[in-house]
Coordinates of C-alpha atoms and ligand atoms in Angstrom, one line a residue:
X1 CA 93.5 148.2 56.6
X2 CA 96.6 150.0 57.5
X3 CA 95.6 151.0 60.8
X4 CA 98.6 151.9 63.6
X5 CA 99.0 150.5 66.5
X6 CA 100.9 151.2 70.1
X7 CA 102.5 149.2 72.4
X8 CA 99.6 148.5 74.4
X9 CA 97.6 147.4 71.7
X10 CA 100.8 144.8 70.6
X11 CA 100.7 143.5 74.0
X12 CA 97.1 142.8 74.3
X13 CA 96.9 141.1 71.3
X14 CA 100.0 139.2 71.4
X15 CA 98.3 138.3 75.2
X16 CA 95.1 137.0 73.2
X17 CA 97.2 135.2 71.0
X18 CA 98.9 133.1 74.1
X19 CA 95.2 132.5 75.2
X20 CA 94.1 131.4 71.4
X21 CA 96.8 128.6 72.5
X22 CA 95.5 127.1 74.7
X23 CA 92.5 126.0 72.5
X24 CA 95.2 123.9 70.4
X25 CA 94.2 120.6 70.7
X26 CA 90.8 120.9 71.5
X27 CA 88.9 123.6 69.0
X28 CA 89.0 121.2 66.2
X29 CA 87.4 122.2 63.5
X30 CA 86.7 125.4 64.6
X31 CA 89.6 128.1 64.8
X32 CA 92.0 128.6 68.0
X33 CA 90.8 131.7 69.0
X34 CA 91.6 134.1 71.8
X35 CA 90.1 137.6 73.3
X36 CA 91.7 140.1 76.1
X37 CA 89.1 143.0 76.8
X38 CA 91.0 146.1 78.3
X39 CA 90.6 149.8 79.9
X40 CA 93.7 151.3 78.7
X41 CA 96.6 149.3 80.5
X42 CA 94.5 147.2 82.2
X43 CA 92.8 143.7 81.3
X44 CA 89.3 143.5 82.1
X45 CA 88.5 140.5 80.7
X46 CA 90.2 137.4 79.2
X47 CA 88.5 134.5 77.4
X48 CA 89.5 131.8 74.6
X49 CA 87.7 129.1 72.3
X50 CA 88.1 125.7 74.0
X51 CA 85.8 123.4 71.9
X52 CA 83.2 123.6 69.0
X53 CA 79.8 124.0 70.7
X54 CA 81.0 125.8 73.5
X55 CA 81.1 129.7 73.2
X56 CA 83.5 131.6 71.5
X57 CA 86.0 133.7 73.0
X58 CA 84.4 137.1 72.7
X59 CA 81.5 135.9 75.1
X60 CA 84.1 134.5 77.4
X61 CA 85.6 137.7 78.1
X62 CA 82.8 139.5 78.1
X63 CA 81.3 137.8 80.8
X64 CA 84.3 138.4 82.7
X65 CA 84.6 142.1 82.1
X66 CA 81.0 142.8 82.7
X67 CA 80.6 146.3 83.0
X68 CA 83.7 147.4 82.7
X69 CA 83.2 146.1 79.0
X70 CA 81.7 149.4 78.4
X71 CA 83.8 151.7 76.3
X72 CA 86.9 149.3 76.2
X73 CA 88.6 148.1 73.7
X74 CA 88.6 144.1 72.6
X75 CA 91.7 142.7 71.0
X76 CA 90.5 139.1 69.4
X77 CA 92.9 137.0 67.4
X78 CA 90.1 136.3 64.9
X79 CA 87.1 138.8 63.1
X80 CA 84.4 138.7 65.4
X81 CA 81.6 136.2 64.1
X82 CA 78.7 137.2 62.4
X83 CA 76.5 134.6 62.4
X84 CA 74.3 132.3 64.8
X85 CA 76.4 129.2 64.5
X86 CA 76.5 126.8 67.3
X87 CA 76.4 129.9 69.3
X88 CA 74.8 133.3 68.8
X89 CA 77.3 136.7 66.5
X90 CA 80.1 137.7 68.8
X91 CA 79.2 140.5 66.7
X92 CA 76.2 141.4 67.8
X93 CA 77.2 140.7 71.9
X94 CA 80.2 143.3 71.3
X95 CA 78.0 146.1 70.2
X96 CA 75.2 145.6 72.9
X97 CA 78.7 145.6 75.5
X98 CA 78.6 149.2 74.9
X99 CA 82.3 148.8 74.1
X100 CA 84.5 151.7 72.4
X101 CA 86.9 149.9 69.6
X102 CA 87.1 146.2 68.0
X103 CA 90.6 145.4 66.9
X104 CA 91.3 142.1 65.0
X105 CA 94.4 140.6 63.9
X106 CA 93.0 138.9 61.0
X107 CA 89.7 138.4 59.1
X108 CA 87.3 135.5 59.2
X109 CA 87.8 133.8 56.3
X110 CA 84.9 131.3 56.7
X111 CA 82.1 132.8 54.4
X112 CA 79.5 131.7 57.0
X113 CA 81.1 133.7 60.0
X114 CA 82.5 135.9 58.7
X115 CA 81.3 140.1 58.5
X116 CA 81.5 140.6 62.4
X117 CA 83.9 144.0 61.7
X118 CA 81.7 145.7 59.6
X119 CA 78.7 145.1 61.7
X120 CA 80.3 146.6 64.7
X121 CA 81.3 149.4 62.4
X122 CA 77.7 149.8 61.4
X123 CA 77.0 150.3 65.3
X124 CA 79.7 152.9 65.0
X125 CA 82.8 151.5 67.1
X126 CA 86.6 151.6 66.1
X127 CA 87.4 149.0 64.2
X128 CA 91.0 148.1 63.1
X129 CA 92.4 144.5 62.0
X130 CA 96.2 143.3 60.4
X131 CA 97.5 143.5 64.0
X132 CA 99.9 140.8 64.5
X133 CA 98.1 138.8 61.6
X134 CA 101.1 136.1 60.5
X135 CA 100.9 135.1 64.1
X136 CA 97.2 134.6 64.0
X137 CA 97.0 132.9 60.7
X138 CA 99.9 130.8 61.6
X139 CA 98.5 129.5 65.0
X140 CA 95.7 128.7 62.4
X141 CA 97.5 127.5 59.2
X142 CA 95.3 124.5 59.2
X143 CA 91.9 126.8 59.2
X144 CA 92.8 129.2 56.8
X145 CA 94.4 126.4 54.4
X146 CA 90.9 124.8 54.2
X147 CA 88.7 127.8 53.4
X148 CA 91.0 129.6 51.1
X149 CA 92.7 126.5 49.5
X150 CA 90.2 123.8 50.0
X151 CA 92.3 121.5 51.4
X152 CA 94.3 121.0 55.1
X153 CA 97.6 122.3 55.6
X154 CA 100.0 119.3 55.3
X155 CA 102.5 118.3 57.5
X156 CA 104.5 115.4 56.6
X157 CA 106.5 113.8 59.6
X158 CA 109.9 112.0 59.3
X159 CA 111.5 110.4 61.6
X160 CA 115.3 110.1 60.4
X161 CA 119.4 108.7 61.1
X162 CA 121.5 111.6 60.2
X163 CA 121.9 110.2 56.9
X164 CA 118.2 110.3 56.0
X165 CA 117.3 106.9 56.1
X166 CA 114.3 106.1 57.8
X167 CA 114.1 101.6 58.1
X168 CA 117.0 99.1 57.8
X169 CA 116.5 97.3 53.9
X170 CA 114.7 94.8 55.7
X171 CA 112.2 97.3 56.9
X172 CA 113.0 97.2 60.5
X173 CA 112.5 100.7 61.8
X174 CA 111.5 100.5 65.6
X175 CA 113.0 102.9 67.1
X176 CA 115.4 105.1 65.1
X177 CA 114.5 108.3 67.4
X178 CA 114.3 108.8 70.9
X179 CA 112.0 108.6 73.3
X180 CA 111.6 112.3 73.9
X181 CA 110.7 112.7 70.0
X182 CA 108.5 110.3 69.3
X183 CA 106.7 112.1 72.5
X184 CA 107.0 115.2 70.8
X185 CA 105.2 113.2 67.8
X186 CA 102.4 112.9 69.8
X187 CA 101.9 116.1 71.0
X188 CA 101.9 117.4 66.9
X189 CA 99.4 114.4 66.0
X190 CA 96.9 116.0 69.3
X191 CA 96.4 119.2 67.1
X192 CA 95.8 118.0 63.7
X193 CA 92.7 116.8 62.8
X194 CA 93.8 113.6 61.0
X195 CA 96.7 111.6 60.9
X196 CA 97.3 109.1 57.3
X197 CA 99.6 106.8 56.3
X198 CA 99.8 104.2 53.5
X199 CA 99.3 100.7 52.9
X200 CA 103.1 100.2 53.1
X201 CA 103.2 101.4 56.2
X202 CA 99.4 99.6 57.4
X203 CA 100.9 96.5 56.4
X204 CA 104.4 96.9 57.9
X205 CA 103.7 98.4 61.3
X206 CA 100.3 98.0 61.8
X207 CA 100.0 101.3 63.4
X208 CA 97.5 102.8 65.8
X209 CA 97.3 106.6 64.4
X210 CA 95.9 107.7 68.0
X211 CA 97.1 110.3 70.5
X212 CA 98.5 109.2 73.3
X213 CA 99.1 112.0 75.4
X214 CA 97.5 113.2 79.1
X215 CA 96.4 116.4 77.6
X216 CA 92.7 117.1 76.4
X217 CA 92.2 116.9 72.8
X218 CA 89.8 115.9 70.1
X219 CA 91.0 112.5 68.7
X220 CA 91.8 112.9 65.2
X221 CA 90.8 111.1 62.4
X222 CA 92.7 108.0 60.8
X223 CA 93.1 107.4 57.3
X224 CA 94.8 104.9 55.1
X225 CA 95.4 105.2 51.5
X226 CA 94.9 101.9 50.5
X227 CA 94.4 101.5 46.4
X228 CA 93.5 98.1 46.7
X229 CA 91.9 97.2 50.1
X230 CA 94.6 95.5 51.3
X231 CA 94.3 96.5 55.0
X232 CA 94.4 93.1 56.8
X233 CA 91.6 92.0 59.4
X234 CA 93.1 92.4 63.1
X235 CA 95.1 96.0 61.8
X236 CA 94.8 98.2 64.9
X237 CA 93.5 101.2 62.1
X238 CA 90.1 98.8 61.9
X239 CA 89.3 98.4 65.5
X240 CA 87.0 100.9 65.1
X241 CA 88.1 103.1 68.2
X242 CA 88.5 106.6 66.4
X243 CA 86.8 107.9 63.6
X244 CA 88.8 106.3 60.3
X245 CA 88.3 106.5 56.9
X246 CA 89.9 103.9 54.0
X247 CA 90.6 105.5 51.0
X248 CA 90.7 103.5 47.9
X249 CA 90.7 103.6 44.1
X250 CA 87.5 103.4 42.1
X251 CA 86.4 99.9 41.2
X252 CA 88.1 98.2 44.0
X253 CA 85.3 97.5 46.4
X254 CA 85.3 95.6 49.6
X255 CA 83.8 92.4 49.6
X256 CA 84.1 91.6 53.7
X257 CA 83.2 92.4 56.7
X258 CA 87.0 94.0 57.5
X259 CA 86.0 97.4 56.7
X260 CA 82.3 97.2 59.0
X261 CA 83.6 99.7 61.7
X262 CA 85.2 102.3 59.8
X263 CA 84.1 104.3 56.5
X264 CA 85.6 103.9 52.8
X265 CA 86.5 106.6 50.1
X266 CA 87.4 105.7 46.9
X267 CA 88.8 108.3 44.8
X268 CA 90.6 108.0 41.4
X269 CA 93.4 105.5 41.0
X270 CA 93.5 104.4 37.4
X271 CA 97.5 104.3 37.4
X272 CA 98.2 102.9 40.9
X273 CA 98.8 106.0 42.4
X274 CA 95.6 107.6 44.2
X275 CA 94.7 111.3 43.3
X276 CA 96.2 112.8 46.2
X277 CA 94.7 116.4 45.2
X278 CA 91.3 114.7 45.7
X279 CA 92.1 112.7 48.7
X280 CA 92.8 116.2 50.1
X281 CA 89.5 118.0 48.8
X282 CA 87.6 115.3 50.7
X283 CA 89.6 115.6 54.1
X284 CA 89.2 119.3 53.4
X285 CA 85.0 118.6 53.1
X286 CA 85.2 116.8 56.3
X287 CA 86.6 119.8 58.3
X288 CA 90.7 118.5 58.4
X289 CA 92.3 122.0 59.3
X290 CA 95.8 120.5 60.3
X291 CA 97.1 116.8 58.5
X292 CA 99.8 115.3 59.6
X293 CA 101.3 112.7 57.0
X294 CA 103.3 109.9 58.9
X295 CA 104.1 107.7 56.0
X296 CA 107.2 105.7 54.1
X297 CA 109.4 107.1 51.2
X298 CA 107.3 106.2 48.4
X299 CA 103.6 107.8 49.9
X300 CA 105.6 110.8 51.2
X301 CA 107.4 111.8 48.2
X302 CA 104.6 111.6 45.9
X303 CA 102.9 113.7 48.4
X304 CA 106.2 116.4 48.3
X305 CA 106.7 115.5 44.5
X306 CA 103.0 116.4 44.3
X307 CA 103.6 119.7 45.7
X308 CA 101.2 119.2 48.5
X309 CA 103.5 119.4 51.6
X310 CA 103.5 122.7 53.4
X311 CA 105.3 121.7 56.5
X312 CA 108.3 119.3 56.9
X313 CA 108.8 117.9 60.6
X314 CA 112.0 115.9 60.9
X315 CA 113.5 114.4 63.6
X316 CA 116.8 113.2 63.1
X317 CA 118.7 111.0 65.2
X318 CA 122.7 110.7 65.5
X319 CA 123.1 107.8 64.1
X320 CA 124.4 106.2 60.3
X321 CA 122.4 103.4 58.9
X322 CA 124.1 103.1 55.5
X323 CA 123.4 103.5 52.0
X324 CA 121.5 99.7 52.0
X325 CA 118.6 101.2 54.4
X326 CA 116.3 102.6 53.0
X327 CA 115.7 106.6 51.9
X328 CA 113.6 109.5 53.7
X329 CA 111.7 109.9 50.5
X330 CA 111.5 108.7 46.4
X331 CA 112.1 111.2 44.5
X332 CA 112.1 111.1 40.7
X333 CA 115.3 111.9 40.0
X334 CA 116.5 115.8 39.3
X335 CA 117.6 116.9 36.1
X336 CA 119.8 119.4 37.6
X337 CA 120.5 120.4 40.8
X338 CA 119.3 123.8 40.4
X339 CA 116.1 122.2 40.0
X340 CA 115.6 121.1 43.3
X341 CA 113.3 123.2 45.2
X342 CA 114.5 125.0 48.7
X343 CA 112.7 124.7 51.7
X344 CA 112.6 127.3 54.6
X345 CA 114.3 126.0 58.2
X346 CA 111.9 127.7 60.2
X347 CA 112.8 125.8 63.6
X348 CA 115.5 123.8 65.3
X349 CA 115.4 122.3 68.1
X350 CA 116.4 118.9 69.7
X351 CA 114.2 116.5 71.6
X352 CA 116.3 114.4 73.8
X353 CA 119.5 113.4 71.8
X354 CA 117.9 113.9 68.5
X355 CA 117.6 117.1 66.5
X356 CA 114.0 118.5 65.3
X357 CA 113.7 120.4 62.5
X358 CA 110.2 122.3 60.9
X359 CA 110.5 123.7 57.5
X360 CA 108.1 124.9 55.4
X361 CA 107.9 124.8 51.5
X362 CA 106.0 127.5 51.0
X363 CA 105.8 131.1 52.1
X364 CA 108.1 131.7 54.8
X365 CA 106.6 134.8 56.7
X366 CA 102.9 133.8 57.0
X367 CA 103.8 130.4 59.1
X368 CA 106.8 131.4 61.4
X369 CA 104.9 130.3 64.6
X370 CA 103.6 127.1 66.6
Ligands
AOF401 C1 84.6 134.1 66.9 N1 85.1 133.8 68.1 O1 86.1 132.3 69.4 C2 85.6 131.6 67.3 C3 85.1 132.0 66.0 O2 79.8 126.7 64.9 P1 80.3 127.9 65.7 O3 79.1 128.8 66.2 O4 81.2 127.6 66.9 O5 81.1 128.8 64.7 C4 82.3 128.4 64.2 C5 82.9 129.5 63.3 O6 83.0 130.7 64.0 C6 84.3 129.1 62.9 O7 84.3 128.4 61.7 C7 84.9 130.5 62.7 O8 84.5 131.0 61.4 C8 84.2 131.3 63.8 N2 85.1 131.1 65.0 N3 84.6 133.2 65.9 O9 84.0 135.2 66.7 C9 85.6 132.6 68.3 N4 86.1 130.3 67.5
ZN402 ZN1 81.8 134.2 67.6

């Protein structure tokens, strides 16, 4: 739709926007969504998606507004839902509002919500929709990734000296960044829906995968790629105190009671090397908007070597470890160098005395933002 828009209309929805925000770590799976409900210049009502279950933003704001709902316009960060979900159409409660003019930024692209603009069409209000879209589908990458793409939007973490090496040759890796960015870790493992590593790293650092952060957020799922059930009894990912899954190659089945509290996967693995693409269709089944990858060179590179990285979040630290530590990633090696592909430094920023850095692989103008 190539509506136009004023100034107003920018600020309202770049307002909604700030309120889809503050959904971050808690909407999982649903959409961050936000809604600002306004008589010209001035907000009537203001409302935002905080947690599946609990009503959607449209309702929020409504409720706020109350009369003054009728013949407003709503700005909403999302397509207004169509269907009775967990809650009833935001549709349908827009059009009984009496209001004047719907304006999305983006459409729904979940085939079971979706259709809310041209119902409220139908009832004969404004619609318009595109208005500050990149933003919206960015502060939803995850979303949108797993119902047009069928899988999560992949962000692989890396924690790096200034010469990209990640662990001393003898593994030791504890701590190469700061305190300030591995907090910053935290905050970026809060809103994605699962966090996986490897059996290298399982066996190596025996790693938690949980949040640890003051803020509210849904705890996000654990998994391990482990081929061959390796995951030793006593590993913190077994304790069984957030949801984790165990993926592991057909034909390796577990044969003790190691695996009792969490659930197993097994996916393809004839060569060694799990089908990644299939690990990914089954996060994307279990509602995984947003995966973050915190691995070691050999599970992240076939990830980026696989093509399946959309986000790169690297935290360098201003230090030298040497050639004999070891690498940020295995690569098979390039046949020329204008065969290496470029990324896109969309961010830099430091966190203490250590730089961050967020690229993306892919397409440059549709993630920009946070
Ligand atoms: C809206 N406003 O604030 C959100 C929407 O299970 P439910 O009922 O919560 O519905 C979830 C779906 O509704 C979700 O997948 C997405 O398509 C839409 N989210 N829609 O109108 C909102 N959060
Ligand atoms: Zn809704």
């Amino acid at each position: 739709m190539n509506a136009t828009f004023s100034a107003t209309d920018e600020r309202m929805m770049a307002r909604a926007l700030a309120l889809a925000a503050r959904g971050l770590y808690t909407t999982q799976p649903n959409p961050r969504v936000g809604c600002v409900i306004a008589d010209g210049d001035t907000i009537v009502g203001e409302g935002w998606h905080g947690r599946a279950g609990e009503p959607h933003a449209e309702p929020i704001a409504l409720r706020e507004a109350g009369d003054r709902a009728r013949g407003a316009t709503v700005y909403v960060t999302l397509e207004p839902c169509a269907h009775h979900g967990r809650t009833p159409p935001c549709a349908d409660a827009l059009i009984e509002a009496g209001v004047a003019r719907v304006v999305a930024a983006t459409f729904d692209p979940n085939p079971k919500a979706g259709g809310g603009l041209a119902r409220v069409h139908a009832a004969r209000i404004d619609i318009a929709s595109g208005l500050l879209e990149d933003e919206a589908r960015a502060l939803n990458a995850g979303f949108f990734s797993r119902l047009e793409r069928g899988r999560p939007w992949v962000r692989l973490k890396i924690a790096a000296s200034l010469d990209g090496r990640t662990a001393l040759a003898d593994g030791e890796s504890k701590w190469i960044t700061g305190e300030a960015a591995r907090d910053d870790v935290q905050r970026w493992r809060a809103r994605s829906s699962a966090i996986l590593t490897g059996i290298g790293t399982a066996l190596a650092d025996d790693p938690r995968l949980s949040v640890r952060l003051d803020a509210d957020h849904v705890a996000p799922l654990r998994v391990v790629l482990d081929s061959s059930l390796r995951t030793p009894a006593g590993s913190h990912v077994l304790d069984g105190t957030a949801p984790t899954l165990i993926v592991h190659a057909t034909g390796s089945e577990p044969l003790d009671s190691r695996f009792d509290r969490v659930e197993l996967f097994a996916v393809d693995g004839g060569s060694g090397q799990l089908d990644l693409g299939a690990v990914l269709a089954e996060l994307a089944r279990r509602e995984v908007n947003e995966l973050q990858i915190e691995a070691g060179p050999i599970l992240g590179g076939a990830f980026i070597a696989a093509a399946l990285v959309d986000e790169l979040l690297l935290y360098l630290a201003p230090t030298l470890l040497g050639d004999t530590a070891q690498p940020m990633l295995r690569l098979p090696a390039l046949p020329a160098l204008d065969a290496a592909a470029r990324m896109t430094l969309v961010e830099q920023s430091t966190c203490g005395p250590d730089l961050r850095l967020r690229l993306l692989t892919g397409h440059p103008d549709v993630h920009r933002h946070r």
